[in-house]
Short mmCIF file of C-alpha atoms in Angstrom, two decimals:
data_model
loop_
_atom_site.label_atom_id
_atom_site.label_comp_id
_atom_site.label_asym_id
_atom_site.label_seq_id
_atom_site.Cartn_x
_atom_site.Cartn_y
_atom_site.Cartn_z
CA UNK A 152 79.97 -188.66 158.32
CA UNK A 153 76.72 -188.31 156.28
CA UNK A 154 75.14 -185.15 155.90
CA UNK A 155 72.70 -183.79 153.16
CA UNK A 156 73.93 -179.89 152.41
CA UNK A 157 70.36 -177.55 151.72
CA UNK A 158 71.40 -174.69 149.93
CA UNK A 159 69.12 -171.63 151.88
CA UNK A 160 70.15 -169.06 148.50
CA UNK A 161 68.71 -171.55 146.28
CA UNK A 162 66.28 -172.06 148.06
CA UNK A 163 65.21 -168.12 148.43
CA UNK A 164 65.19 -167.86 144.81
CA UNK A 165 62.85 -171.04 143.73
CA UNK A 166 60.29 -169.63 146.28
CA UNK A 167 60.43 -166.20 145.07
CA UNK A 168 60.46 -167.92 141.32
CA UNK A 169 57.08 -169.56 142.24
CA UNK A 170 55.69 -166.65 143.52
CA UNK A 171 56.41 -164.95 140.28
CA UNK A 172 55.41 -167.23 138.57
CA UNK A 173 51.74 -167.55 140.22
CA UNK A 174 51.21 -163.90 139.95
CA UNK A 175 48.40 -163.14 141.57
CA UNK A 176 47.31 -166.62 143.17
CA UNK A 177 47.88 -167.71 146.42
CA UNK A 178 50.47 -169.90 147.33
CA UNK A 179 49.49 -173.14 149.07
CA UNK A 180 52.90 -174.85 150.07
CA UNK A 181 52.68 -178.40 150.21
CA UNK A 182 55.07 -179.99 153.07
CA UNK A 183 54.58 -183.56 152.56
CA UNK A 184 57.06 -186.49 152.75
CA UNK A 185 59.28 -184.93 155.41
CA UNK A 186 58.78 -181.65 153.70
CA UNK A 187 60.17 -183.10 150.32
CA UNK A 188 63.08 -184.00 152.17
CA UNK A 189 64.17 -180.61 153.65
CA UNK A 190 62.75 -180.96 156.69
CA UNK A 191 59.14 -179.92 157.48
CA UNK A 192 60.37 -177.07 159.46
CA UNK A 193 63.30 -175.91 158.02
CA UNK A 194 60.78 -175.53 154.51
CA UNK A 195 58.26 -174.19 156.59
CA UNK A 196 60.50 -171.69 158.04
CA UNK A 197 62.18 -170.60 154.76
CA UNK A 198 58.72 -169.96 153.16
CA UNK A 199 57.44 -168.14 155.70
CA UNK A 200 60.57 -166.02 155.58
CA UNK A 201 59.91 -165.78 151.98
CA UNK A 202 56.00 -164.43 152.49
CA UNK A 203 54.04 -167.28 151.92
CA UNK A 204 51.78 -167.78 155.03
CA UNK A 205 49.49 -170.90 154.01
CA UNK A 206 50.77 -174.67 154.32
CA UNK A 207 49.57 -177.92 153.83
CA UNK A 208 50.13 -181.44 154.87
CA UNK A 209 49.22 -184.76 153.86
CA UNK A 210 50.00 -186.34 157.54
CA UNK A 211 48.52 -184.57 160.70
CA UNK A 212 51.75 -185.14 162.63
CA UNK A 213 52.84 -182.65 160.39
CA UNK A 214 50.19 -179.96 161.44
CA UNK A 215 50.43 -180.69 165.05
CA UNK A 216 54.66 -180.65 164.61
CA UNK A 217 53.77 -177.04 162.79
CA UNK A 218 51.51 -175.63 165.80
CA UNK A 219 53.26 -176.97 168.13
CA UNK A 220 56.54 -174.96 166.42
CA UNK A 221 54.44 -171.68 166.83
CA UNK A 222 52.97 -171.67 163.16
CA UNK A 223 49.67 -170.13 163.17
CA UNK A 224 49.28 -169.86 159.77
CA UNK A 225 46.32 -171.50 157.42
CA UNK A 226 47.10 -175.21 157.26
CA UNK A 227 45.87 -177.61 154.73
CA UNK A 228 44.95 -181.42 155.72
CA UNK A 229 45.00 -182.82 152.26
CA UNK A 230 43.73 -186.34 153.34
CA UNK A 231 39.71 -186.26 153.74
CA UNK A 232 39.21 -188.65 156.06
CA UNK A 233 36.13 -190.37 158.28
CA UNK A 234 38.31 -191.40 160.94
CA UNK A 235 36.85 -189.35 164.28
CA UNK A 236 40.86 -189.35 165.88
CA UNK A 237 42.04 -187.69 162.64
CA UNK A 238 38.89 -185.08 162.98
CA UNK A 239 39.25 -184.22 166.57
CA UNK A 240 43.13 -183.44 165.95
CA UNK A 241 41.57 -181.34 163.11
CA UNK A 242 39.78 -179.30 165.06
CA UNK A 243 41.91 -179.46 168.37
CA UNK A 244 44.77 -177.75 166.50
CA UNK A 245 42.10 -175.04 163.79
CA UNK A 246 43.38 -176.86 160.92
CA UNK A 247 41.78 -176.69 156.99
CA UNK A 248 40.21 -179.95 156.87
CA UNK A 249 39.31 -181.26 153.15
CA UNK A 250 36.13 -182.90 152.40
CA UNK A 251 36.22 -185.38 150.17
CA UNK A 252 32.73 -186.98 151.05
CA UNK A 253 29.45 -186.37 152.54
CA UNK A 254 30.29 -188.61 155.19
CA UNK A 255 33.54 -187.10 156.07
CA UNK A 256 31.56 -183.65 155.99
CA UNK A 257 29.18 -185.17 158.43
CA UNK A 258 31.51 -186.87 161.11
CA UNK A 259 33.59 -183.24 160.84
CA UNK A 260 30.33 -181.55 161.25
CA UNK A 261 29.41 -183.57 164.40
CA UNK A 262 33.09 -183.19 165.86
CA UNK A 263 32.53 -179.61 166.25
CA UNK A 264 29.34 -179.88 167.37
CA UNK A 265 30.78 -181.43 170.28
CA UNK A 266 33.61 -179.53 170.74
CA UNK A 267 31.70 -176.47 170.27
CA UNK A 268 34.27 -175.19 167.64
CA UNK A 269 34.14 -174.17 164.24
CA UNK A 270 36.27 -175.07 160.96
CA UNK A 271 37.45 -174.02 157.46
CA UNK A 272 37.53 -176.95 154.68
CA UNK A 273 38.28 -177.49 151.19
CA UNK A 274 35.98 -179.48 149.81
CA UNK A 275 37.81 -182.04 147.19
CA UNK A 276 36.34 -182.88 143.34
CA UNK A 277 37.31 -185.92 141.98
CA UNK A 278 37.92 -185.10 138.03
CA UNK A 279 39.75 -188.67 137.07
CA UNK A 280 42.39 -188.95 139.96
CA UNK A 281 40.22 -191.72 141.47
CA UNK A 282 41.50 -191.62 145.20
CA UNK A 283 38.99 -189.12 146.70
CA UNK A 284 36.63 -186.11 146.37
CA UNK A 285 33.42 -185.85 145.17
CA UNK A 286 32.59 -187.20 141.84
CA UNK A 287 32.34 -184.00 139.58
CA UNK A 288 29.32 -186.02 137.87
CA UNK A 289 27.39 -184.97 140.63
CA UNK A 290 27.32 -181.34 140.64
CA UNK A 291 23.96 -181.13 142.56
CA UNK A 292 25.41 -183.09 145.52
CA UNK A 293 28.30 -180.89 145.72
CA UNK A 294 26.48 -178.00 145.55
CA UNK A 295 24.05 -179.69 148.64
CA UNK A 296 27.45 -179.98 150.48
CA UNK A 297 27.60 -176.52 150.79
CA UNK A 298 24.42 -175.79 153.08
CA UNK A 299 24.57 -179.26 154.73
CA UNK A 300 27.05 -178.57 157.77
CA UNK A 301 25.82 -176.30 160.13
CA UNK A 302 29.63 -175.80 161.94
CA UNK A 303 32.12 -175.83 158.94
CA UNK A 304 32.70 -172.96 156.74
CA UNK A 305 33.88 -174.36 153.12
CA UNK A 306 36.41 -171.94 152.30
CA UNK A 307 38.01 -173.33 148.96
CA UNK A 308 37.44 -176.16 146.38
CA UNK A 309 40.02 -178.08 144.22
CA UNK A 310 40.96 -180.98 142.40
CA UNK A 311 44.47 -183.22 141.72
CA UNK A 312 45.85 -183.41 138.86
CA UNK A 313 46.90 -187.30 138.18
CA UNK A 314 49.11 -186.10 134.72
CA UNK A 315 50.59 -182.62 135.06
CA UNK A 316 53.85 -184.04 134.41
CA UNK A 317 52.92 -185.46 130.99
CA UNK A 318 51.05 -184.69 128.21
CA UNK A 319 48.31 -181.85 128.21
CA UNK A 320 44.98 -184.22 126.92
CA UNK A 321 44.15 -185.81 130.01
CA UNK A 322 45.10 -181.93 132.46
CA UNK A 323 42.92 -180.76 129.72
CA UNK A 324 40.11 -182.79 130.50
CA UNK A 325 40.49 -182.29 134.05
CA UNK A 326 39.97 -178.32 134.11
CA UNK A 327 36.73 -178.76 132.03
CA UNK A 328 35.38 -181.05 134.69
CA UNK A 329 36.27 -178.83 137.39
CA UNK A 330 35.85 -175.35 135.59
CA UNK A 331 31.72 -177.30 134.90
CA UNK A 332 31.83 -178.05 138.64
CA UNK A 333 33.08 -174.35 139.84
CA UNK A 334 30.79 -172.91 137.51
CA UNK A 335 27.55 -174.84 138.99
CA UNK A 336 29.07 -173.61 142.46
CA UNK A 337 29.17 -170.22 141.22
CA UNK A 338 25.55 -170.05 139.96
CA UNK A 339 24.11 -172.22 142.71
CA UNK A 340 25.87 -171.08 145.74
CA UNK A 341 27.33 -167.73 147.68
CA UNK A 342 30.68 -169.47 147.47
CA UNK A 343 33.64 -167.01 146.65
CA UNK A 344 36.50 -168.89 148.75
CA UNK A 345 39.64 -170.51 146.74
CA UNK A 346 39.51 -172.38 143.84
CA UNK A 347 42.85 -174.31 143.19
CA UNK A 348 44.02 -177.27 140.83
CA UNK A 349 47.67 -176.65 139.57
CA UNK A 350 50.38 -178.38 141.27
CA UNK A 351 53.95 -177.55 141.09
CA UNK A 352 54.45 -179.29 137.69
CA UNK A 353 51.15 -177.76 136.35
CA UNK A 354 52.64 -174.20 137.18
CA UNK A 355 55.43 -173.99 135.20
CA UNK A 356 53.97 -176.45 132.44
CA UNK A 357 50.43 -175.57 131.91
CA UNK A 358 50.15 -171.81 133.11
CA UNK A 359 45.93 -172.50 132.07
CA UNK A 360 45.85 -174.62 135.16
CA UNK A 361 46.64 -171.42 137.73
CA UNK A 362 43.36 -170.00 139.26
CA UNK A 363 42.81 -168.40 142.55
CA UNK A 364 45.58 -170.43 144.06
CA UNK A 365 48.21 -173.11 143.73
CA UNK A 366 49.68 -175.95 145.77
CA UNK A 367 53.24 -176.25 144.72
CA UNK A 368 55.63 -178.52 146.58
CA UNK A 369 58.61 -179.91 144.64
CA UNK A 370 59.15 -176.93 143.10
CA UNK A 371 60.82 -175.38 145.95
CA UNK A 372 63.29 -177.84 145.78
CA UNK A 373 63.85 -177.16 141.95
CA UNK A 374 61.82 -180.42 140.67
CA UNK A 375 59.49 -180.29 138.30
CA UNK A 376 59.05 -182.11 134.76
CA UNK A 377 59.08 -178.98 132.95
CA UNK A 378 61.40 -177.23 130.49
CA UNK A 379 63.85 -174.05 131.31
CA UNK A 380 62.06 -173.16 134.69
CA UNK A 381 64.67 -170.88 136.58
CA UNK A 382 63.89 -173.59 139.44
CA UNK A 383 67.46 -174.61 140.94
CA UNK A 384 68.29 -177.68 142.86
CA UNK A 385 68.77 -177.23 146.21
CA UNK A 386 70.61 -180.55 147.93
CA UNK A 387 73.68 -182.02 148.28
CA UNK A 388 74.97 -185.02 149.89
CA UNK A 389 77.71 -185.25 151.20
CA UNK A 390 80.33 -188.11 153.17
CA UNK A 391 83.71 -189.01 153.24
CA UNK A 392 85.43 -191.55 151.40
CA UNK A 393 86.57 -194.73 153.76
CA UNK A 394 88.92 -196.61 151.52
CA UNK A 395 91.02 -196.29 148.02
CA UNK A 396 92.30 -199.39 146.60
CA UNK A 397 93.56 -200.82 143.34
CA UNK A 398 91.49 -203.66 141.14
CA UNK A 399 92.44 -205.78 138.26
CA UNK A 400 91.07 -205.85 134.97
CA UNK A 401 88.22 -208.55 135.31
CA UNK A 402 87.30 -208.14 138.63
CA UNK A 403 83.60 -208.22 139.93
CA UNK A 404 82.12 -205.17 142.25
CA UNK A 405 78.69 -205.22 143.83
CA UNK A 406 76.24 -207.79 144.08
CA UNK A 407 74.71 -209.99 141.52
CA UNK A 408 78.14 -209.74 139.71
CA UNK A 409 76.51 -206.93 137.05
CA UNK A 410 79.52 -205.26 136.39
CA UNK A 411 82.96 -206.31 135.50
CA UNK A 412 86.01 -204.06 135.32
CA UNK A 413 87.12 -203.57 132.08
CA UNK A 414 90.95 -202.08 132.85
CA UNK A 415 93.11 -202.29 136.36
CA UNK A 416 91.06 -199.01 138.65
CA UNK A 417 91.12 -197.36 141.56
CA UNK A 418 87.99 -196.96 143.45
CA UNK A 419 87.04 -194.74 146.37
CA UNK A 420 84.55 -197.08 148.82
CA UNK A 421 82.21 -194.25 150.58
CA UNK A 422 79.25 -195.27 152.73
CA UNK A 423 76.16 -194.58 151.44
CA UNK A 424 73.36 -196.83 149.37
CA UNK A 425 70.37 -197.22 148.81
CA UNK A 426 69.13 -197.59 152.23
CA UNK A 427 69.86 -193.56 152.36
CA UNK A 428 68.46 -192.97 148.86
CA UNK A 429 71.32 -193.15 146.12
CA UNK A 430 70.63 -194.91 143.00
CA UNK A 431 67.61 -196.86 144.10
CA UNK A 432 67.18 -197.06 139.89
CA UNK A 433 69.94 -199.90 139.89
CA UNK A 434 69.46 -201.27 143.25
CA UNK A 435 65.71 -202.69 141.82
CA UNK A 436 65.72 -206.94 140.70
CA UNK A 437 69.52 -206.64 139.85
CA UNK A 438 69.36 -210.43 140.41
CA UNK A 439 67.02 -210.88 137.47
CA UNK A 440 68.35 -211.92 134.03
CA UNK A 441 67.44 -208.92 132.06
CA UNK A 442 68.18 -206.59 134.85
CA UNK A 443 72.10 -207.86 134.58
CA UNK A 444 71.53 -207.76 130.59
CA UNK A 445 70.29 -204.27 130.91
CA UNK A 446 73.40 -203.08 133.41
CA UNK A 447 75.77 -204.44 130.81
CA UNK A 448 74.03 -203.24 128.00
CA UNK A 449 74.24 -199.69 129.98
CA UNK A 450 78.23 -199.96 131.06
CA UNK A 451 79.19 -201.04 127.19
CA UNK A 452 77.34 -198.62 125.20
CA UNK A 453 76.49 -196.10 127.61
CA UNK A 454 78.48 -193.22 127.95
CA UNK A 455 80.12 -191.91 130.91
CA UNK A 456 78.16 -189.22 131.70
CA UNK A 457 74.90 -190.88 131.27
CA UNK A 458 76.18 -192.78 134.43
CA UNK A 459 75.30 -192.12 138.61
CA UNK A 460 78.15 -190.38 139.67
CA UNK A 461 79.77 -188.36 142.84
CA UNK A 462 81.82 -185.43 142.89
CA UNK A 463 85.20 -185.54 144.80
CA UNK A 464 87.67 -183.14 144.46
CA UNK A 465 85.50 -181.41 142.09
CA UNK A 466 85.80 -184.30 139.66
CA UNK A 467 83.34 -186.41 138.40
CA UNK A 468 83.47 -189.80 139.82
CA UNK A 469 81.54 -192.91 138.08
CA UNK A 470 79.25 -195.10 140.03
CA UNK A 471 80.85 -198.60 139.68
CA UNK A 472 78.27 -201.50 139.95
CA UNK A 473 75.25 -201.62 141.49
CA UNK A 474 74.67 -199.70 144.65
CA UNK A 475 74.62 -201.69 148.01
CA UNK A 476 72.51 -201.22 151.12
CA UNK A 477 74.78 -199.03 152.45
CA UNK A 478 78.00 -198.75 150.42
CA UNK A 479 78.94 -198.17 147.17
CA UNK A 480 82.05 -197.95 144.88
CA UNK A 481 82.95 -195.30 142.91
CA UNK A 482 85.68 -194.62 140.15
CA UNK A 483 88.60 -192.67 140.68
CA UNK A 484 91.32 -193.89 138.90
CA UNK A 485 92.01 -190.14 137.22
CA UNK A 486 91.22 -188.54 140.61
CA UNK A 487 93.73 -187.85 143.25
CA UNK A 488 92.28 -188.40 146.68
CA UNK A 489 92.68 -190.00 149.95
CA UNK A 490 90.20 -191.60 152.49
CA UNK A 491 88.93 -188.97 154.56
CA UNK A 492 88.21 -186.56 151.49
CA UNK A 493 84.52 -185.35 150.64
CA UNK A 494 82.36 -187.26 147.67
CA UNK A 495 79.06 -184.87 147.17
CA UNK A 496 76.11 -185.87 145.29
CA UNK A 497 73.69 -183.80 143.61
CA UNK A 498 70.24 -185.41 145.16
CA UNK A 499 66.75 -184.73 145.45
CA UNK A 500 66.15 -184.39 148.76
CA UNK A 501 62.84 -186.46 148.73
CA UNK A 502 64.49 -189.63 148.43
CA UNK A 503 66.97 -189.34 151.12
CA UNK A 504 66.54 -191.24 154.47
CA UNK A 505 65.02 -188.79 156.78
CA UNK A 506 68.24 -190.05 159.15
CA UNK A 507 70.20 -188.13 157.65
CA UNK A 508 71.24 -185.11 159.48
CA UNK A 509 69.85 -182.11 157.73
CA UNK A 510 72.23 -178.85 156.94
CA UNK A 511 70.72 -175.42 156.00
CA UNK A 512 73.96 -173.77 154.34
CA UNK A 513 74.35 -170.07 153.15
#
């Protein structure tokens, strides 16, 4: 039995904590990587329950999956792309395409055409990500883009932020770019759609970031690299325990031989690794010399809590050795249980294998 556990009450209160916290800005939920784990309909349905009507996607499966589902909301591609499949699926299904080149403007442009359709985009500015958008050194041939497509209607402009999660120099830099390239826009052009760079980490760390809309994503599920956010995690994941058994002092667990008992235990065996997204920290080169230095550097002067652990029995239960593909041990030698009892871990969903069933609990 596998099963990761969403919490729907949590989840309630991080959206309504973003929307607070965005005060008057749109939110743009972001519902990549399976929906950061949730599932891309079970997020899409709590946030829509929660008021927020406008999506986006980094994979058009998504979007299709979403229309398909009866959302009719405003949905964000994030990818710009000059592939015509990818732009006919765009405008099959009314999506918000983003243009991150003249190109990709163009081929968009000429999809319609043919179609006989009409579209919203984004258009993207690159201010030092370096993976798409227009370079914001060229404020004249962004401002061009605007009156260059006669069947898209550029309805917002943004940027990504490449270090919202760390220190504020380089974010810093980024808004002056892209405040210089909205304010070119504004004298230049009869814009007045969106303007949005703050992702969920910019939010709650740099408030500065926030203008006519955000894109927050891992937020929802109460991650971001911030300080005291009111953000709550949300997952839990949760199996049963197959075996308890007895070891010597001495005794290996795990491969590579990293870890070495150091007093007789009991250990609970439960089926779940790395394969399904636990510890994938210690499941990286553990064959490597200073990988199996580091490990036993870790167990000796490490302390316990600083260590992976489960829950069983509403104990705390120490990951013992490195995780396996798809078992690990754990350590519960001042635990009573039995094999068949529950061991929960506190996860972020975005790293658990999108096999695994997912449970919207009250």
């Amino acid at each position: 039995m596998k099963k990761l556990e969403i919490d729907q009450k949590l989840l309630s209160e991080n959206i309504e904590t973003v929307k607070k916290k965005s005060g008057g800005a749109r939110v743009i939920a972001v519902l990549k990587a399976n929906g950061y784990g949730v599932g891309t309909l079970n997020l899409a349905g709590a946030l829509k329950s929660g008021g927020i009507d406008f999506f986006a996607v980094t994979d058009l499966p998504q979007a299709v999956m979403l229309r398909e589902n009866g959302f009719e909301d405003d949905i964000l591609c994030l990818t710009s792309t000059c592939v015509k499949e990818d732009l006919e699926i765009i405008v099959t299904h009314n999506l918000t395409a983003t243009i991150g080149s003249y190109e990709a403007g163009r081929l968009l442009d000429e999809v319609c055409a043919s179609k006989g359709k009409r579209v919203n985009a984004h258009m993207e500015i690159d201010t030092g990500f370096g993976r798409s958008g227009f370079s914001h050194g060229d404020p004249n041939g962004i401002v061009s883009a605007f009156s260059s497509f006669s069947n898209i209607d550029i309805t917002g402009v943004y940027s990504h932020l490449s270090c919202s999660f760390g220190k504020k120099k380089f974010t810093d830099r980024q808004m002056e770019k892209f405040i210089a390239v909205k304010n070119v826009i504004q004298e230049k052009t009869e814009f007045n759609g969106l303007y949005h760079i703050a992702s969920s980490n910019a939010l709650f760390k740099y408030p500065d970031t926030v203008l006519d809309a955000v894109r927050v994503g891992s937020a929802f599920i109460g991650r971001v690299a911030a300080g005291n956010t009111g953000l709550k995690s949300i997952g839990a994941l949760k199996t049963d325990i197959k075996e308890v058994k007895r070891l010597p002092k001495g005794h290996n667990i795990g491969y590579g031989n990293v870890y070495k008992t150091k007093r007789a235990v009991t250990i609970a065996v439960v089926s779940l690794g790395y394969s399904d997204g636990i510890s994938m920290e210690r499941a990286k080169g553990a064959y490597r010399l200073r990988d199996k230095l580091r490990y036993i550097y870790n167990d000796i002067f490490l302390s316990d809590k600083n260590a992976p652990y489960g829950t069983i029995n509403g104990k705390k239960a120490k990951l013992l050795g490195r995780s396996g593909q798809t078992s690990l041990v754990l350590d519960v030698t001042d635990i009573q249980c039995n094999a068949g009892n529950i061991c929960e871990f506190a996860v972020n969903p975005m790293f658990i294998s999108a096999d695994i069933e997912r449970v919207l609990v009250d």
